[in-house]
Amino acid sequence: MLKCSLITPIFIGCGEEYTPLDYYIENNIAHIVDIEKALEVLGNLKSIDEISDYIVKKSIGNRVETNAKDILERVGLCAEDYVVYKIKSEIKEDSRTRVKKFIHQNNRKYIPGSSIKGAIRTAYLFNYYDGKISEIFKILDNKKIDNKGKEIERRAIGDIRDDFFKYLKISDSIKLEREEFKFILTKRWHIKKKKLTIPNYLEGMTKGEFIINLKVEEEFFKELNNRLNKNFNPKNDYEKFEIIKELCNNFSKTVVDFEIKRDLPIILKEFYEKLKKDIEKNDAIYINLGFEGGFLNKTIYPLLWKNDQNNILFHKIRQFFLDLYKPKGKINPRNPQYKLYQTWQNAKSYLDFPTTVGVYVKHNRISSPLGWIKLEKVN
């Protein structure tokens, strides 16, 4: 059993959103409304048509300049009577924006075990290729391989039938009633321009703890020994935890070291300096989860930086990405792929990419990065 504590807010999405027709905000509380139920109760076609016409009138493209309370009060209904859920909000009351929903099932939010498993899997890939990035370059240089990322993973783990992560079992955490969820704002900090850009509105978990069950079968460590050239022989759950901790923290420490080297705002530098000291205590597992974990935390990019800090091989990496994102046909300056191409044209070292980082914004100021959690072994 593991106790997971939030270090920074996390968001794990489900692909759904609250639209302005689903909520209204008063006194820093978002009220989620069941507007369909209200319309059923209304049962008046004339009023329903009036609502429909009003929504169309208030719509500009994908943006709706009204909210659930305004709509219901126009036809004489009390919005409070149809509120099904309330949540603290750091979004302004006059906001008319879509808010991404936290993953849920049967109206209960939860942390998927697969998300934590994915973070451990990424840490394993990092450890597998650490010290032998020549294997990665062979894959990147092979023009016959279309999906480079998938091939990098396949060579380290094997095909689906050989995937030894099936021996690593992690439960979902479904008891999150005491944890604090809020409507929050995140933005991208542009490192070169030194300003915040691209807002995202999320239903985020901002603080709290949750419990998961971790079960690791013996076959998992046999495969680790074969693939990492190790001699792991855990005798109990504590020793199994220690091995997983070594894999994860080796990766997380490199990510943190990379961020410390970058030209980030002081508040982020201080956060990563403290996080590095916490990781070095070696008393828990530190991983990054969910939305805005970022390019670094999801790929082998920090591995390349770690093994090539003198930038001897950087030109090869740069050329690979230039070839990958090179525009075909007429250039569209707004195309995200073209923007990535321009970024790599201007990159002179690993530290120049990515050009933005996702941050949690509170009171119009950067508060922290997102997605960092701490996992501790409990009896």
Short mmCIF file of C-alpha atoms in Angstrom, two decimals:
data_model
loop_
_atom_site.label_atom_id
_atom_site.label_comp_id
_atom_site.label_asym_id
_atom_site.label_seq_id
_atom_site.Cartn_x
_atom_site.Cartn_y
_atom_site.Cartn_z
CA MET A 1 0.00 0.00 0.00
CA LEU A 2 1.29 3.47 -0.93
CA LYS A 3 0.28 6.89 0.37
CA CYS A 4 0.39 9.47 -2.41
CA SER A 5 0.68 13.14 -1.41
CA LEU A 6 0.31 16.06 -3.79
CA ILE A 7 3.28 18.39 -4.03
CA THR A 8 1.67 20.54 -6.72
CA PRO A 9 -1.85 20.50 -8.24
CA ILE A 10 -2.58 17.71 -10.70
CA PHE A 11 -5.06 17.26 -13.50
CA ILE A 12 -5.96 14.00 -15.21
CA GLY A 13 -8.56 14.59 -17.88
CA CYS A 14 -11.33 12.45 -19.32
CA GLY A 15 -11.98 14.36 -22.54
CA GLU A 16 -15.10 16.08 -21.17
CA GLU A 17 -15.68 19.74 -20.36
CA TYR A 18 -18.00 21.99 -18.41
CA THR A 19 -19.37 24.62 -20.80
CA PRO A 20 -20.76 27.98 -19.60
CA LEU A 21 -24.19 26.35 -19.92
CA ASP A 22 -23.24 23.85 -17.20
CA TYR A 23 -22.19 26.20 -14.39
CA TYR A 24 -22.14 29.66 -12.85
CA ILE A 25 -19.71 31.14 -10.31
CA GLU A 26 -20.66 33.11 -7.20
CA ASN A 27 -18.49 34.00 -4.18
CA ASN A 28 -15.59 31.90 -5.51
CA ILE A 29 -17.80 28.82 -5.78
CA ALA A 30 -18.67 27.17 -9.08
CA HIS A 31 -22.21 25.78 -9.09
CA ILE A 32 -22.67 22.88 -11.49
CA VAL A 33 -26.22 22.82 -12.84
CA ASP A 34 -28.26 20.00 -14.37
CA ILE A 35 -29.81 22.17 -17.06
CA GLU A 36 -31.36 19.21 -18.87
CA LYS A 37 -33.36 18.33 -15.78
CA ALA A 38 -34.48 21.94 -15.50
CA LEU A 39 -35.73 21.94 -19.08
CA GLU A 40 -37.58 18.68 -18.47
CA VAL A 41 -39.29 20.19 -15.44
CA LEU A 42 -40.08 23.32 -17.42
CA GLY A 43 -41.94 21.31 -20.06
CA ASN A 44 -42.83 24.47 -21.95
CA LEU A 45 -41.86 24.41 -25.60
CA LYS A 46 -42.22 28.16 -25.94
CA SER A 47 -39.79 28.75 -23.06
CA ILE A 48 -37.38 26.11 -24.38
CA ASP A 49 -37.39 27.82 -27.78
CA GLU A 50 -36.77 31.14 -26.02
CA ILE A 51 -33.73 29.63 -24.28
CA SER A 52 -32.43 28.18 -27.54
CA ASP A 53 -32.78 31.53 -29.33
CA TYR A 54 -31.07 33.31 -26.44
CA ILE A 55 -28.11 30.89 -26.46
CA VAL A 56 -27.68 31.36 -30.21
CA LYS A 57 -27.82 35.13 -29.77
CA LYS A 58 -25.18 34.98 -27.05
CA SER A 59 -22.86 32.66 -29.00
CA ILE A 60 -19.82 33.92 -30.86
CA GLY A 61 -18.07 31.03 -32.57
CA ASN A 62 -17.39 28.44 -29.87
CA ARG A 63 -17.79 30.99 -27.08
CA VAL A 64 -21.06 31.47 -25.19
CA GLU A 65 -21.51 34.86 -23.47
CA THR A 66 -23.93 33.67 -20.79
CA ASN A 67 -24.17 31.05 -18.04
CA ALA A 68 -26.56 28.48 -16.60
CA LYS A 69 -28.03 30.81 -13.98
CA ASP A 70 -28.77 33.56 -16.48
CA ILE A 71 -30.51 31.10 -18.80
CA LEU A 72 -32.74 29.53 -16.16
CA GLU A 73 -33.73 32.83 -14.58
CA ARG A 74 -34.89 34.10 -17.97
CA VAL A 75 -37.68 31.51 -17.87
CA GLY A 76 -38.50 31.95 -14.19
CA LEU A 77 -36.53 29.05 -12.74
CA CYS A 78 -34.29 29.25 -9.67
CA ALA A 79 -30.84 27.99 -10.70
CA GLU A 80 -29.99 26.95 -7.13
CA ASP A 81 -32.76 24.34 -7.28
CA TYR A 82 -30.88 22.50 -10.02
CA VAL A 83 -27.35 22.65 -8.62
CA VAL A 84 -25.92 19.13 -8.40
CA TYR A 85 -22.35 19.90 -7.36
CA LYS A 86 -20.35 22.79 -5.91
CA ILE A 87 -16.61 23.32 -6.19
CA LYS A 88 -14.25 26.12 -5.16
CA SER A 89 -13.20 28.33 -8.04
CA GLU A 90 -10.16 30.44 -8.79
CA ILE A 91 -11.74 31.49 -12.07
CA LYS A 92 -13.41 34.91 -12.21
CA GLU A 93 -17.17 35.08 -11.78
CA ASP A 94 -17.69 36.69 -15.17
CA SER A 95 -15.68 34.01 -16.98
CA ARG A 96 -17.44 32.39 -19.89
CA THR A 97 -15.04 29.59 -20.57
CA ARG A 98 -14.91 25.83 -20.96
CA VAL A 99 -13.38 23.96 -18.03
CA LYS A 100 -11.80 20.54 -18.55
CA LYS A 101 -13.24 17.88 -16.24
CA PHE A 102 -11.16 15.69 -13.96
CA ILE A 103 -11.48 11.99 -14.73
CA HIS A 104 -14.50 10.47 -13.00
CA GLN A 105 -16.73 7.41 -12.86
CA ASN A 106 -20.25 7.31 -11.48
CA ASN A 107 -19.80 10.99 -10.55
CA ARG A 108 -16.75 10.17 -8.42
CA LYS A 109 -13.31 11.50 -9.26
CA TYR A 110 -10.41 9.08 -9.06
CA ILE A 111 -6.72 8.67 -9.80
CA PRO A 112 -6.21 5.91 -12.40
CA GLY A 113 -3.60 3.34 -11.46
CA SER A 114 -2.64 3.36 -15.15
CA SER A 115 -1.42 6.97 -14.83
CA ILE A 116 1.00 6.05 -12.05
CA LYS A 117 2.01 2.91 -13.89
CA GLY A 118 2.72 5.01 -16.98
CA ALA A 119 5.02 7.28 -14.98
CA ILE A 120 6.95 4.24 -13.69
CA ARG A 121 7.12 2.87 -17.22
CA THR A 122 8.65 6.13 -18.48
CA ALA A 123 11.19 6.01 -15.64
CA TYR A 124 12.12 2.46 -16.68
CA LEU A 125 12.66 3.56 -20.30
CA PHE A 126 14.94 6.31 -19.05
CA ASN A 127 16.99 3.83 -17.01
CA TYR A 128 17.12 1.34 -19.89
CA TYR A 129 18.66 3.81 -22.33
CA ASP A 130 20.77 5.72 -19.81
CA GLY A 131 24.39 5.43 -20.88
CA LYS A 132 23.58 3.94 -24.30
CA ILE A 133 21.91 6.70 -26.27
CA SER A 134 23.63 5.38 -29.40
CA GLU A 135 20.71 2.93 -29.59
CA ILE A 136 18.30 5.84 -29.67
CA PHE A 137 20.25 7.51 -32.47
CA LYS A 138 20.11 4.34 -34.52
CA ILE A 139 16.33 4.43 -34.29
CA LEU A 140 16.16 8.15 -35.07
CA ASP A 141 18.44 7.73 -38.08
CA ASN A 142 16.47 4.79 -39.50
CA LYS A 143 14.13 6.30 -42.10
CA LYS A 144 12.29 3.00 -42.42
CA ILE A 145 10.89 3.44 -38.90
CA ASP A 146 7.84 5.71 -38.96
CA ASN A 147 6.89 5.76 -35.29
CA LYS A 148 10.20 6.41 -33.54
CA GLY A 149 8.74 6.66 -30.04
CA LYS A 150 6.91 3.36 -30.35
CA GLU A 151 10.06 1.65 -31.59
CA ILE A 152 12.15 3.10 -28.73
CA GLU A 153 9.62 1.63 -26.31
CA ARG A 154 9.35 -1.72 -28.13
CA ARG A 155 13.09 -2.37 -28.01
CA ALA A 156 13.20 -1.68 -24.28
CA ILE A 157 10.05 -3.58 -23.31
CA GLY A 158 9.18 -5.88 -26.19
CA ASP A 159 5.98 -6.46 -28.13
CA ILE A 160 2.57 -6.43 -26.44
CA ARG A 161 2.75 -10.12 -25.60
CA ASP A 162 6.20 -9.61 -24.02
CA ASP A 163 5.27 -6.50 -22.04
CA PHE A 164 6.47 -7.35 -18.54
CA PHE A 165 4.67 -4.37 -17.01
CA LYS A 166 1.68 -6.70 -16.80
CA TYR A 167 3.44 -7.99 -13.66
CA LEU A 168 3.21 -4.52 -12.12
CA LYS A 169 -0.33 -4.01 -10.79
CA ILE A 170 -1.52 -0.67 -9.42
CA SER A 171 -5.04 0.00 -8.21
CA ASP A 172 -7.12 3.09 -8.91
CA SER A 173 -7.71 5.44 -6.01
CA ILE A 174 -11.43 6.11 -5.76
CA LYS A 175 -11.80 7.65 -2.29
CA LEU A 176 -11.08 11.31 -2.92
CA GLU A 177 -13.92 12.92 -0.97
CA ARG A 178 -11.63 14.75 1.46
CA GLU A 179 -9.24 16.01 -1.17
CA GLU A 180 -9.57 19.54 -2.45
CA PHE A 181 -10.68 20.13 -6.02
CA LYS A 182 -11.00 23.55 -7.62
CA PHE A 183 -11.55 25.26 -10.91
CA ILE A 184 -8.02 26.49 -11.60
CA LEU A 185 -6.12 28.38 -14.28
CA THR A 186 -2.93 27.17 -15.91
CA LYS A 187 -0.86 28.93 -18.53
CA ARG A 188 2.26 28.41 -20.58
CA TRP A 189 5.33 30.41 -19.52
CA HIS A 190 7.28 31.42 -22.62
CA ILE A 191 10.95 31.20 -21.67
CA LYS A 192 12.30 33.51 -24.39
CA LYS A 193 9.52 36.12 -24.27
CA LYS A 194 9.33 35.87 -20.46
CA LYS A 195 5.56 36.09 -20.30
CA LEU A 196 2.52 33.92 -19.69
CA THR A 197 0.56 32.68 -22.69
CA ILE A 198 -2.17 30.16 -23.66
CA PRO A 199 -4.61 29.81 -20.72
CA ASN A 200 -6.21 26.51 -19.79
CA TYR A 201 -9.07 26.13 -17.33
CA LEU A 202 -9.14 22.88 -15.39
CA GLU A 203 -10.96 21.05 -12.63
CA GLY A 204 -7.78 20.34 -10.72
CA MET A 205 -6.92 18.48 -7.55
CA THR A 206 -5.01 21.10 -5.58
CA LYS A 207 -4.05 19.30 -2.38
CA GLY A 208 -4.62 16.09 -0.47
CA GLU A 209 -3.54 12.48 -0.16
CA PHE A 210 -4.80 9.21 -1.57
CA ILE A 211 -4.01 5.53 -1.18
CA ILE A 212 -3.18 3.02 -3.91
CA ASN A 213 -2.26 -0.64 -3.77
CA LEU A 214 0.93 -1.73 -5.49
CA LYS A 215 1.61 -5.37 -6.28
CA VAL A 216 4.79 -6.40 -8.08
CA GLU A 217 5.21 -10.03 -9.13
CA GLU A 218 8.57 -11.80 -9.22
CA GLU A 219 8.55 -11.98 -13.03
CA PHE A 220 8.81 -8.20 -13.17
CA PHE A 221 12.20 -8.19 -11.46
CA LYS A 222 13.46 -11.09 -13.55
CA GLU A 223 12.80 -9.00 -16.65
CA LEU A 224 14.39 -5.93 -15.06
CA ASN A 225 17.52 -7.94 -14.36
CA ASN A 226 17.69 -9.18 -17.95
CA ARG A 227 17.06 -5.78 -19.54
CA LEU A 228 18.99 -3.52 -17.16
CA ASN A 229 21.81 -5.99 -16.46
CA LYS A 230 21.03 -5.88 -12.74
CA ASN A 231 20.82 -8.43 -9.99
CA PHE A 232 17.64 -7.43 -8.20
CA ASN A 233 16.45 -10.08 -5.78
CA PRO A 234 13.86 -8.49 -3.48
CA LYS A 235 12.86 -10.54 -0.48
CA ASN A 236 9.82 -8.53 0.59
CA ASP A 237 7.53 -5.62 -0.33
CA TYR A 238 9.88 -3.08 1.20
CA GLU A 239 12.75 -4.16 -1.05
CA LYS A 240 10.44 -4.15 -4.08
CA PHE A 241 9.44 -0.58 -3.24
CA GLU A 242 13.10 0.42 -2.96
CA ILE A 243 13.84 -0.85 -6.47
CA ILE A 244 10.89 1.03 -7.99
CA LYS A 245 12.00 4.12 -6.06
CA GLU A 246 15.51 3.89 -7.51
CA LEU A 247 14.15 3.76 -11.07
CA CYS A 248 11.70 6.64 -10.61
CA ASN A 249 13.94 8.99 -8.67
CA ASN A 250 16.85 8.53 -11.06
CA PHE A 251 14.59 9.81 -13.81
CA SER A 252 12.86 12.54 -11.77
CA LYS A 253 16.16 13.92 -10.50
CA THR A 254 17.38 14.33 -14.08
CA VAL A 255 14.18 16.15 -15.07
CA VAL A 256 14.61 18.46 -12.08
CA ASP A 257 18.30 19.06 -12.85
CA PHE A 258 17.36 20.00 -16.40
CA GLU A 259 14.73 22.50 -15.23
CA ILE A 260 17.16 24.08 -12.77
CA LYS A 261 19.58 24.72 -15.66
CA ARG A 262 16.93 26.50 -17.71
CA ASP A 263 16.12 30.22 -17.71
CA LEU A 264 12.99 29.92 -15.58
CA PRO A 265 11.34 32.44 -13.22
CA ILE A 266 12.82 32.51 -9.71
CA ILE A 267 9.72 30.92 -8.13
CA LEU A 268 10.10 27.85 -10.38
CA LYS A 269 13.85 27.69 -9.76
CA GLU A 270 13.24 27.70 -6.02
CA PHE A 271 10.59 25.02 -6.34
CA TYR A 272 12.90 22.69 -8.28
CA GLU A 273 15.84 23.33 -5.94
CA LYS A 274 13.67 22.26 -3.00
CA LEU A 275 12.27 19.28 -4.91
CA LYS A 276 15.81 18.16 -5.74
CA LYS A 277 16.75 18.19 -2.05
CA ASP A 278 13.61 16.19 -1.22
CA ILE A 279 14.41 13.59 -3.88
CA GLU A 280 17.98 13.30 -2.59
CA LYS A 281 16.65 12.37 0.86
CA ASN A 282 15.66 9.11 -0.85
CA ASP A 283 12.75 8.49 1.51
CA ALA A 284 9.95 8.34 -1.09
CA ILE A 285 9.15 8.00 -4.78
CA TYR A 286 8.74 11.25 -6.71
CA ILE A 287 6.89 11.25 -10.04
CA ASN A 288 5.02 13.62 -12.32
CA LEU A 289 1.45 12.90 -13.40
CA GLY A 290 -1.17 14.17 -15.78
CA PHE A 291 -1.80 17.33 -17.77
CA GLU A 292 1.06 19.81 -18.18
CA GLY A 293 3.56 17.23 -17.05
CA GLY A 294 5.22 18.40 -20.20
CA PHE A 295 7.33 17.17 -23.04
CA LEU A 296 10.27 16.52 -20.72
CA ASN A 297 8.42 14.26 -18.32
CA LYS A 298 6.82 12.15 -21.05
CA THR A 299 9.80 11.37 -23.27
CA ILE A 300 13.48 10.47 -23.31
CA TYR A 301 14.50 14.10 -23.94
CA PRO A 302 16.12 14.59 -20.47
CA LEU A 303 18.06 11.39 -21.10
CA LEU A 304 19.62 12.90 -24.23
CA TRP A 305 20.55 16.03 -22.29
CA LYS A 306 22.05 14.04 -19.42
CA ASN A 307 24.26 11.99 -21.72
CA ASP A 308 25.28 14.88 -23.97
CA GLN A 309 25.65 17.96 -21.76
CA ASN A 310 28.51 19.24 -23.93
CA ASN A 311 26.12 19.34 -26.91
CA ILE A 312 28.43 17.18 -29.02
CA LEU A 313 25.52 15.24 -30.47
CA PHE A 314 22.94 18.00 -30.27
CA HIS A 315 23.23 18.87 -33.95
CA LYS A 316 21.97 15.38 -34.80
CA ILE A 317 18.97 15.75 -32.52
CA ARG A 318 18.25 19.20 -33.92
CA GLN A 319 18.40 17.92 -37.49
CA PHE A 320 16.08 15.03 -36.67
CA PHE A 321 13.41 17.39 -35.38
CA LEU A 322 13.93 19.80 -38.28
CA ASP A 323 13.31 16.94 -40.69
CA LEU A 324 10.31 15.78 -38.65
CA TYR A 325 8.60 19.18 -38.59
CA LYS A 326 9.73 20.53 -41.97
CA PRO A 327 6.71 22.09 -43.73
CA LYS A 328 5.36 20.31 -46.76
CA GLY A 329 3.72 22.52 -49.33
CA LYS A 330 2.47 26.02 -48.53
CA ILE A 331 3.66 27.37 -45.19
CA ASN A 332 1.00 28.24 -42.60
CA PRO A 333 2.62 30.38 -39.84
CA ARG A 334 -0.19 29.39 -37.43
CA ASN A 335 0.38 25.67 -37.88
CA PRO A 336 1.72 24.26 -34.56
CA GLN A 337 4.05 21.96 -36.50
CA TYR A 338 5.58 24.94 -38.32
CA LYS A 339 6.07 26.73 -34.99
CA LEU A 340 7.96 23.67 -33.72
CA TYR A 341 10.08 23.78 -36.88
CA GLN A 342 10.94 27.43 -36.19
CA THR A 343 11.77 26.61 -32.58
CA TRP A 344 14.27 23.98 -33.65
CA GLN A 345 15.76 26.31 -36.24
CA ASN A 346 16.62 28.72 -33.42
CA ALA A 347 17.72 26.06 -30.91
CA LYS A 348 21.41 26.05 -30.03
CA SER A 349 21.30 23.55 -27.14
CA TYR A 350 18.97 21.15 -25.37
CA LEU A 351 18.05 23.94 -22.97
CA ASP A 352 16.37 25.87 -25.80
CA PHE A 353 13.56 23.32 -26.10
CA PRO A 354 10.73 23.32 -25.28
CA THR A 355 10.20 27.08 -25.36
CA THR A 356 7.25 26.99 -22.94
CA VAL A 357 6.44 25.24 -19.67
CA GLY A 358 3.04 24.66 -18.11
CA VAL A 359 2.45 26.41 -14.78
CA TYR A 360 -0.32 26.81 -12.21
CA VAL A 361 -1.36 30.46 -12.01
CA LYS A 362 -2.95 31.92 -8.87
CA HIS A 363 -3.81 35.59 -8.27
CA ASN A 364 -2.30 36.39 -11.69
CA ARG A 365 1.09 35.04 -10.61
CA ILE A 366 2.98 31.81 -11.25
CA SER A 367 2.50 29.51 -8.28
CA SER A 368 4.18 26.22 -9.30
CA PRO A 369 4.53 23.61 -12.02
CA LEU A 370 1.88 20.90 -12.14
CA GLY A 371 1.67 17.18 -11.53
CA TRP A 372 4.31 16.38 -8.90
CA ILE A 373 3.41 13.79 -6.27
CA LYS A 374 5.20 11.88 -3.53
CA LEU A 375 4.63 8.15 -2.90
CA GLU A 376 5.47 6.59 0.47
CA LYS A 377 5.27 2.99 1.63
CA VAL A 378 2.73 2.40 4.42
CA ASN A 379 1.74 -0.72 6.30
#
